[in-house]
Coordinates of C-alpha atoms and ligand atoms in Angstrom, one line a residue:
M633 CA -46.0 88.3 284.2
P634 CA -47.5 85.0 282.8
V635 CA -45.1 83.7 279.7
E636 CA -47.4 84.6 276.7
E637 CA -47.6 88.1 277.9
T638 CA -43.8 88.5 277.8
Y639 CA -43.6 87.1 274.4
L640 CA -46.4 89.6 273.1
K641 CA -44.3 92.8 274.7
T642 CA -41.5 91.5 272.7
F643 CA -41.2 93.5 268.9
Y644 CA -39.0 93.5 266.0
I645 CA -38.7 95.8 263.6
E646 CA -37.9 95.8 259.6
T647 CA -36.9 99.1 258.0
F648 CA -37.1 100.5 254.0
G649 CA -35.5 103.5 252.6
C650 CA -34.2 106.6 253.4
Q651 CA -32.5 108.3 256.3
M652 CA -35.5 109.6 257.2
N653 CA -37.4 106.3 257.6
A654 CA -34.3 105.0 259.4
H655 CA -34.6 107.8 262.1
D656 CA -38.7 107.1 262.2
S657 CA -37.7 103.6 263.0
E658 CA -35.4 104.7 266.3
K659 CA -38.3 106.7 267.7
V660 CA -40.9 104.4 267.2
V661 CA -38.2 101.7 269.1
G662 CA -38.2 104.5 271.5
T663 CA -41.5 104.6 271.9
L664 CA -42.4 101.0 272.6
L665 CA -39.6 100.2 274.8
R666 CA -40.9 103.3 276.7
E667 CA -44.4 101.6 276.8
G668 CA -42.3 98.3 277.7
Y669 CA -41.6 96.3 275.1
S670 CA -38.3 94.4 274.4
Q671 CA -36.7 94.4 271.1
V672 CA -35.6 91.1 269.5
V673 CA -32.8 90.4 266.9
D674 CA -34.7 87.1 265.3
E675 CA -38.3 87.4 263.9
A676 CA -39.1 84.2 265.1
D677 CA -38.7 85.2 269.1
A678 CA -41.6 88.4 268.2
G679 CA -44.5 88.7 269.7
L680 CA -45.4 91.9 267.1
I681 CA -43.4 92.8 263.7
L682 CA -43.3 95.9 262.3
Y683 CA -42.5 96.6 258.7
N684 CA -41.3 100.6 258.2
T685 CA -42.2 101.0 254.3
C686 CA -41.2 102.9 252.1
S687 CA -42.6 104.2 248.8
I688 CA -40.7 106.0 246.8
R689 CA -39.5 104.5 243.8
D690 CA -39.9 101.2 241.8
K691 CA -42.8 98.4 242.4
A692 CA -42.7 98.9 246.2
E693 CA -46.2 98.1 247.0
Q694 CA -45.6 94.9 245.4
K695 CA -42.2 93.9 247.0
V696 CA -44.0 94.9 250.5
F697 CA -47.3 92.7 249.8
H698 CA -44.5 90.0 248.4
R699 CA -43.3 90.5 252.3
L700 CA -46.6 90.7 254.0
N701 CA -47.1 86.9 252.2
E702 CA -44.0 85.4 253.9
Y703 CA -45.3 86.6 257.0
K704 CA -48.6 85.2 256.5
R705 CA -46.8 81.3 257.5
M706 CA -45.9 83.1 260.9
Q707 CA -49.9 83.8 261.5
G708 CA -50.0 80.5 263.9
E709 CA -47.6 81.3 266.1
G710 CA -50.2 83.9 267.8
K711 CA -47.6 87.0 266.4
K712 CA -49.3 90.4 265.6
F713 CA -48.2 92.5 262.4
A714 CA -48.1 96.1 261.9
V715 CA -47.2 98.4 258.8
L716 CA -45.9 101.5 259.0
G717 CA -44.6 104.2 256.8
C718 CA -44.8 105.5 252.8
V719 CA -46.9 102.4 251.8
A720 CA -49.1 102.0 254.8
Q721 CA -50.4 105.2 254.0
Q722 CA -50.5 104.8 250.5
E723 CA -52.5 101.3 250.7
G724 CA -54.5 102.1 253.8
N725 CA -57.3 99.9 254.3
K726 CA -56.1 97.6 251.0
I727 CA -53.7 96.3 253.2
F728 CA -56.1 94.4 255.5
E729 CA -58.1 93.2 252.4
R730 CA -55.1 91.7 251.2
A731 CA -52.6 90.5 254.5
P732 CA -56.3 90.0 256.5
Y733 CA -53.4 89.1 259.3
V734 CA -52.1 92.7 259.6
S735 CA -54.1 94.5 262.4
L736 CA -51.9 98.0 262.6
V737 CA -51.8 100.3 259.7
A738 CA -50.2 104.0 260.0
G739 CA -48.5 106.7 258.1
S740 CA -45.3 108.6 259.6
A741 CA -48.2 111.9 260.4
S742 CA -49.8 109.4 263.1
Y743 CA -46.9 107.9 265.0
R744 CA -47.1 110.1 268.2
N745 CA -50.5 108.2 268.6
L746 CA -48.5 105.2 268.8
P747 CA -48.7 104.4 272.5
E748 CA -52.1 104.8 271.9
M749 CA -52.5 102.7 269.0
L750 CA -50.7 99.8 270.9
A751 CA -52.9 99.9 273.9
R752 CA -55.5 98.8 271.3
L753 CA -53.6 96.8 269.9
E754 CA -52.9 94.5 273.3
A755 CA -56.6 94.6 274.5
G756 CA -57.4 92.7 271.0
E757 CA -58.2 94.9 267.9
T758 CA -57.6 93.9 264.8
R759 CA -58.2 96.8 262.0
I760 CA -56.3 99.5 263.9
T761 CA -55.6 102.4 261.6
G762 CA -53.6 106.2 261.7
L763 CA -54.6 107.4 258.3
D764 CA -56.1 110.2 259.1
D765 CA -53.7 113.0 260.1
R766 CA -51.7 114.7 257.2
Q767 CA -53.3 117.6 257.7
T768 CA -51.7 118.0 261.5
D769 CA -49.5 120.5 262.7
E770 CA -48.1 118.6 265.3
T771 CA -44.3 116.6 264.8
F772 CA -43.8 113.4 266.3
D773 CA -41.6 115.0 269.5
T774 CA -40.2 112.0 271.8
E775 CA -37.4 111.7 274.2
F776 CA -37.4 108.4 273.7
T777 CA -35.2 107.5 270.3
A778 CA -33.6 104.3 270.2
R779 CA -30.4 106.0 268.6
T780 CA -28.9 103.1 266.8
N781 CA -26.0 104.9 265.0
P782 CA -22.8 104.8 267.3
H783 CA -22.0 108.1 266.5
R784 CA -24.1 110.4 264.3
G785 CA -27.5 111.8 266.1
Y786 CA -30.2 112.2 264.2
I787 CA -32.4 115.2 264.8
T788 CA -36.0 115.7 262.0
I789 CA -36.6 119.2 262.3
I790 CA -39.3 119.5 260.1
E791 CA -41.5 116.6 259.2
G792 CA -44.0 116.5 255.3
C793 CA -43.8 118.2 252.5
D794 CA -45.8 121.5 250.9
K795 CA -43.7 121.0 247.6
F796 CA -45.7 118.6 245.3
C797 CA -43.0 117.6 242.4
S798 CA -44.8 116.4 239.9
Y799 CA -42.9 112.5 240.3
C800 CA -42.9 112.4 244.2
V801 CA -45.0 110.3 246.7
V802 CA -43.6 111.9 249.6
P803 CA -46.6 115.1 249.6
Y804 CA -49.1 112.2 249.9
T805 CA -47.6 109.9 252.2
R806 CA -46.1 112.2 254.7
G807 CA -48.4 114.5 255.0
K808 CA -48.5 118.9 255.5
E809 CA -45.0 120.2 256.3
R810 CA -44.6 121.1 259.6
S811 CA -41.7 122.1 261.2
R812 CA -40.6 121.4 265.3
T813 CA -40.0 124.5 267.2
S814 CA -36.8 125.7 267.6
A815 CA -36.6 125.0 271.6
S816 CA -37.4 121.7 271.0
V817 CA -34.8 120.6 268.4
L818 CA -31.9 122.6 270.5
A819 CA -33.2 120.8 273.5
E820 CA -32.5 117.5 271.8
A821 CA -29.6 118.5 270.1
Q822 CA -28.3 119.3 274.0
R823 CA -29.3 115.6 275.4
I824 CA -27.7 114.0 272.3
A825 CA -24.3 115.9 273.1
Q826 CA -24.7 115.0 276.6
M827 CA -25.2 111.4 275.8
G828 CA -21.6 112.1 274.1
F829 CA -22.6 112.3 270.3
T830 CA -20.0 114.8 268.7
E831 CA -21.6 114.9 265.4
I832 CA -25.6 115.9 264.5
Q833 CA -27.4 115.4 261.3
L834 CA -30.9 117.2 261.0
L835 CA -33.6 116.0 258.7
G836 CA -36.3 116.7 256.6
Q837 CA -37.0 116.6 253.3
N838 CA -37.0 120.0 252.8
V839 CA -35.2 121.5 255.7
N840 CA -34.5 125.0 254.1
S841 CA -37.8 125.7 254.6
Y842 CA -37.9 125.1 258.2
L843 CA -39.5 127.8 260.4
D844 CA -40.2 128.2 264.2
P845 CA -44.1 127.9 264.2
S846 CA -43.5 130.5 267.6
S847 CA -40.1 132.2 267.4
K848 CA -40.2 132.2 263.6
R849 CA -36.2 131.3 263.9
S850 CA -35.2 130.6 260.2
F851 CA -33.1 127.2 258.8
A852 CA -30.0 128.9 258.7
E853 CA -30.2 130.5 262.4
L854 CA -31.4 127.2 264.1
L855 CA -28.1 125.7 261.8
A856 CA -26.0 128.2 263.6
A857 CA -27.6 127.4 266.8
V858 CA -27.3 123.9 266.5
G859 CA -23.6 124.4 265.6
E860 CA -23.0 126.2 268.9
V861 CA -24.3 123.7 271.2
N862 CA -21.5 122.7 273.8
G863 CA -19.7 119.1 272.9
I864 CA -21.1 119.4 269.4
K865 CA -18.2 119.2 266.9
R866 CA -19.7 118.2 263.2
V867 CA -23.3 119.5 262.2
R868 CA -24.4 117.8 258.7
F869 CA -28.1 118.3 257.2
T870 CA -30.5 116.8 254.6
T871 CA -31.7 117.4 252.2
S872 CA -31.8 121.1 250.7
H873 CA -33.9 122.1 248.1
P874 CA -32.9 124.8 246.1
R875 CA -35.9 126.8 245.8
D876 CA -35.7 127.7 249.3
F877 CA -32.0 127.6 249.6
T878 CA -31.0 131.2 250.9
K879 CA -27.4 132.6 250.9
D880 CA -27.5 133.1 254.7
I881 CA -27.2 128.9 255.0
V882 CA -23.8 129.4 252.9
D883 CA -23.2 132.8 255.4
A884 CA -23.6 130.3 258.8
I885 CA -21.5 127.4 257.2
D886 CA -18.6 130.5 257.0
A887 CA -19.6 131.6 260.0
V888 CA -19.6 128.8 262.8
P889 CA -16.5 126.2 262.9
T890 CA -18.7 122.9 263.5
L891 CA -21.1 122.8 260.3
C892 CA -19.4 120.9 258.3
D893 CA -18.2 121.6 254.6
H894 CA -21.3 120.1 252.7
V895 CA -24.0 120.6 250.8
H896 CA -26.1 117.9 249.6
L897 CA -28.9 120.1 247.0
P898 CA -30.6 117.9 244.8
V899 CA -31.0 119.0 241.4
Q900 CA -33.1 116.4 239.5
S901 CA -32.2 117.5 236.2
G902 CA -30.1 120.2 234.3
S903 CA -32.5 121.4 231.8
T904 CA -35.0 123.9 232.5
D905 CA -38.1 122.4 230.5
V906 CA -37.9 119.1 232.3
L907 CA -37.4 121.2 235.7
R908 CA -40.9 123.1 234.8
A909 CA -42.2 119.4 234.2
M910 CA -41.3 118.1 237.3
Q911 CA -42.5 121.0 239.1
R912 CA -39.5 121.7 241.0
D913 CA -39.8 125.6 240.6
Y914 CA -36.6 126.8 239.9
T915 CA -34.5 127.3 236.4
R916 CA -31.1 125.5 235.8
D917 CA -29.6 129.7 236.4
W918 CA -31.4 129.6 239.2
Y919 CA -29.7 126.1 241.0
L920 CA -26.4 127.7 239.7
E921 CA -26.7 130.8 241.4
R922 CA -26.8 129.0 244.7
I923 CA -24.2 127.2 243.9
A924 CA -21.9 130.0 243.0
W925 CA -22.9 131.1 246.2
T926 CA -21.8 128.0 248.1
K927 CA -18.5 127.7 245.7
A928 CA -17.1 131.6 246.9
A929 CA -17.7 130.4 250.5
R930 CA -14.3 130.8 252.5
R931 CA -14.6 127.1 253.0
D932 CA -14.0 124.5 250.8
I933 CA -17.8 123.2 250.6
S934 CA -18.5 119.8 249.1
L935 CA -21.4 119.7 246.5
T936 CA -23.7 116.4 246.2
S937 CA -27.1 116.2 244.5
D938 CA -30.0 113.4 243.7
I939 CA -30.5 113.0 239.5
I940 CA -33.3 111.9 237.6
V941 CA -32.8 110.5 234.3
G942 CA -35.8 109.8 231.6
F943 CA -38.5 111.9 233.1
P944 CA -41.4 111.8 230.4
G945 CA -40.6 114.2 227.9
E946 CA -36.9 113.8 228.1
T947 CA -35.3 115.1 225.0
D948 CA -31.4 113.8 224.3
R949 CA -30.7 117.4 224.3
D950 CA -32.7 117.8 227.8
F951 CA -30.3 114.9 228.8
E952 CA -27.2 116.6 227.3
D953 CA -28.1 119.6 230.0
T954 CA -27.8 117.1 232.5
I955 CA -24.3 116.3 231.9
T956 CA -23.4 119.5 231.1
L957 CA -24.5 120.5 234.4
L958 CA -22.4 117.8 235.9
E959 CA -19.6 119.2 234.3
T960 CA -20.4 123.1 235.6
V961 CA -20.8 121.9 239.1
G962 CA -18.2 119.4 239.8
Y963 CA -20.0 117.1 242.4
D964 CA -17.9 114.8 244.8
A965 CA -21.0 112.6 244.6
I966 CA -24.5 111.9 242.7
Y967 CA -27.4 109.7 243.8
G968 CA -28.8 109.0 240.2
F969 CA -32.5 106.9 239.4
K970 CA -34.5 106.0 236.4
Y971 CA -38.1 107.6 236.8
S972 CA -40.3 105.6 238.6
P973 CA -43.6 106.2 238.1
R974 CA -45.3 106.4 241.3
P975 CA -49.6 106.2 241.8
N976 CA -51.2 109.8 243.0
T977 CA -48.3 111.7 241.3
P978 CA -49.2 113.8 238.6
A979 CA -46.4 112.8 236.0
I980 CA -48.0 109.5 235.7
H981 CA -50.7 110.8 233.7
M982 CA -47.6 112.5 231.2
H983 CA -47.1 111.6 227.5
D984 CA -44.0 110.8 225.8
S985 CA -42.6 108.4 228.7
I986 CA -38.9 107.4 228.2
P987 CA -38.3 103.6 226.8
E988 CA -36.7 101.3 230.3
D989 CA -33.5 101.1 227.4
V990 CA -33.1 104.6 227.1
K991 CA -33.3 105.4 230.9
V992 CA -30.8 102.1 231.6
A993 CA -28.1 103.9 229.1
R994 CA -28.6 107.6 230.2
L995 CA -28.1 106.2 233.8
A996 CA -25.1 104.3 232.6
I997 CA -23.9 107.5 230.5
L998 CA -24.8 109.6 233.9
N999 CA -22.8 107.8 236.3
A1000 CA -20.1 107.3 234.0
R1001 CA -19.2 111.0 233.6
Q1002 CA -19.4 112.0 237.7
R1003 CA -17.0 109.3 237.8
E1004 CA -14.3 111.3 235.6
I1005 CA -15.5 114.4 237.6
Q1006 CA -14.9 112.2 240.9
R1007 CA -11.5 111.0 239.6
E1008 CA -10.7 114.4 239.4
N1009 CA -11.6 116.0 242.5
Y1010 CA -10.8 113.2 245.0
G1011 CA -7.5 113.4 243.2
R1012 CA -6.7 117.1 244.7
H1013 CA -6.7 115.8 248.4
L1014 CA -3.3 114.1 247.7
D1015 CA -0.9 115.0 249.8
Q1016 CA -3.4 117.1 252.1
T1017 CA -4.2 116.9 255.8
V1018 CA -7.6 115.7 256.6
E1019 CA -9.8 115.2 260.3
V1020 CA -11.5 112.0 260.2
M1021 CA -14.0 111.0 262.5
V1022 CA -13.8 107.2 263.2
E1023 CA -16.8 105.6 262.3
H1024 CA -15.3 101.8 262.0
G1025 CA -12.6 99.4 263.2
A1026 CA -9.7 97.8 261.3
N1027 CA -11.1 96.2 257.9
S1028 CA -9.0 93.1 256.2
R1029 CA -6.5 95.0 254.8
G1030 CA -6.1 96.3 258.7
Q1031 CA -7.2 99.7 257.8
I1032 CA -9.4 102.0 259.9
T1033 CA -12.9 104.0 258.5
G1034 CA -13.9 107.5 258.6
R1035 CA -15.0 110.2 257.4
S1036 CA -13.7 114.1 256.7
T1037 CA -16.1 116.8 256.9
Q1038 CA -16.9 117.2 253.9
N1039 CA -18.7 113.3 254.0
K1040 CA -15.3 111.5 252.3
T1041 CA -14.7 108.0 252.9
V1042 CA -11.3 107.9 254.8
N1043 CA -9.6 104.2 255.0
F1044 CA -6.3 105.0 257.0
M1045 CA -3.6 102.9 258.7
C1046 CA -3.0 103.8 262.0
D1047 CA -0.8 102.5 265.0
S1048 CA -3.5 102.2 267.8
T1049 CA -6.9 101.6 267.3
P1050 CA -9.0 104.7 267.5
P1051 CA -12.4 103.9 268.9
P1052 CA -15.3 104.5 266.5
G1053 CA -16.4 108.5 267.4
S1054 CA -13.2 109.6 267.8
Y1055 CA -11.3 112.3 265.5
I1056 CA -7.7 111.9 264.0
D1057 CA -5.8 114.1 261.4
V1058 CA -5.0 111.4 258.4
R1059 CA -2.5 112.6 255.4
I1060 CA -4.0 111.6 252.2
T1061 CA -1.7 108.8 250.3
Q1062 CA -3.9 107.6 247.7
V1063 CA -6.7 108.8 245.9
F1064 CA -9.8 106.8 244.7
P1065 CA -13.0 108.1 242.9
S1066 CA -15.1 107.3 246.1
S1067 CA -12.4 107.5 248.7
L1068 CA -9.6 108.8 250.1
V1069 CA -6.3 106.7 251.9
G1070 CA -4.3 107.7 253.9
E1071 CA -1.9 107.0 257.4
A1072 CA -2.8 109.1 261.0
I1073 CA -0.6 111.8 261.8
S1074 CA -1.6 112.6 265.2
V1075 CA -3.1 110.9 268.5
P1076 CA -6.6 110.1 268.4
T1077 CA -9.4 112.7 270.7
V1078 CA -10.9 109.6 273.2
P1079 CA -15.0 110.1 272.6
S1080 CA -16.1 110.6 276.1
P1081 CA -17.2 107.9 278.6
A1082 CA -21.0 109.0 277.7
L1083 CA -20.6 107.9 274.1
A1084 CA -18.8 104.6 275.0
A1085 CA -21.7 104.0 277.8
Q1086 CA -24.0 104.8 274.6
Q1087 CA -22.3 102.2 272.4
A1088 CA -22.6 99.5 274.9
L1089 CA -26.1 100.3 275.0
N1090 CA -26.4 100.5 271.2
A1091 CA -24.5 97.1 271.1
R1092 CA -27.7 95.2 273.4
V1093 CA -30.3 97.0 271.4
P1094 CA -30.1 95.8 267.9
V1095 CA -29.0 97.7 265.1
V1096 CA -32.7 98.4 262.9
H1097 CA -32.2 96.9 260.0
Ligands
LIG1116 N1 -36.9 116.1 249.8 C1 -35.6 116.0 248.6 C2 -35.4 116.2 247.5 O1 -36.7 117.3 247.6 O2 -34.7 116.9 246.8 C3 -35.7 114.3 248.1 C4 -36.6 113.5 248.6 S1 -37.0 111.9 247.9 C5 -36.7 110.7 249.0 C6 -35.1 111.2 247.5 C7 -35.1 111.1 245.8 O3 -35.7 110.4 245.1 C8 -34.8 112.6 245.4 O4 -34.2 114.0 245.2 C9 -35.3 111.7 243.9 O5 -34.3 111.9 243.5 C10 -35.4 110.7 243.9 N2 -37.0 110.2 243.6 C11 -37.8 110.8 244.5 N3 -39.3 110.4 243.5 C12 -38.7 109.5 242.3 C13 -39.3 108.8 241.3 N4 -40.7 108.7 241.4 N5 -38.2 108.3 240.5 C14 -37.3 108.2 240.4 N6 -36.6 109.0 241.5 C15 -37.2 109.5 242.6
LIG1117 FE1 -40.6 115.0 246.7 FE2 -40.0 117.4 245.7 FE3 -41.0 117.1 248.7 FE4 -38.3 116.4 247.4 S1 -39.5 118.5 247.3 S2 -40.1 115.0 249.0 S3 -39.0 115.4 246.0 S4 -42.2 116.5 246.8

């Protein structure tokens, strides 16, 4: 193969955004590797640069065009450029106008057509788009996924979203909601287990509305079935939507030991008036009923949430409702965001926008109150023994880092150096508002040789940024 052709078949990928985006990139990388490309760590060495974008908040579009401007200086080197993800879908052909050196623009609903788009790119086409698939029923199922997380295997079970919350771009950028068959999800879970992974995370914008298109299996049924896959020790899922969160999910966690003691159930606001304006389709009381089910479980299920402050029209009273909800639930963690107006969403036309300084002040109050709640929650773990899955080797203080089933970070001392992916019991000796510290009190289970082989492979295939 001539040198130039080898160069053209190298790629560099840059990824922004949520876990869904990071996992999309794992599948895009897998597809490129299968098509004969090889991944490089330095953009200077790549014939093809891919940029997987996110537009959920802030001035995402400006940031993307700013980054594309930086690519401009590299266009003379014979490189090709592709823009993927939510900003690609949202801005579409405008990207070619503002950055003419870009040759491919595709949203996530079109990724299953990537092999065909890559062939056109190689044939020299310069205006390739994958933008018209948002109404598809197809999902991007692929056996070729470059798994870059060394100890957790991600599986998308549902793509797109039909909820149309009034502030959110996702339904416009990721297209309509479509579930994979549970047969294909379970086959992927088994492949992951055979590779040696013991932890799986099921992904989707709203995993609770999962419905197998053929067998009509529900999310709770699928969750339990994944938890029964031989070799799997931990199953997580994100994100849950309160509207579709059913009690059988809590029952499944109680019944299947491998399902983790953690539910991420974003509330967004504690005020029913704001929830109505957000088109969340539930009230404060509806949400608290789901929390009550979860707290009534036999297992100690940790609760976390997403919260938006400063939504148009949010009064001091509404914000106070969010603070009291925080106190009532007693979350173990929250992701707090200032409302950010997004293009094409109904909320952008709403009156009574909240001044930036008020949003900043509310977010600070929210985070300070939450920290106090966590200080108390984490304090309860003192002297307890928790099982930890090791994620990283020793830090500068000689502590190994891992996570409990509740997804809490645990830093601990250990006589040996347990490898990532091993499990070990840790006695908690110190507590902080967002981490636990302890001492190993058992011999670590050693991860399977298959996982070690996968980790060695990951070391050669650079981690997606
Ligand atoms: N599908 C999930 C749900 O409904 O909870 C969340 C998806 S979104 C990628 C993650 C979080 O971003 C949301 O829960 C919300 O808190 C936040 N978010 C989405 N749009 C936002 C906006 N316009 N401004 C501020 N935060 C936003
Ligand atoms: Fe966005 Fe709402 Fe869908 Fe979540 S459920 S992705 S917040 S529209």
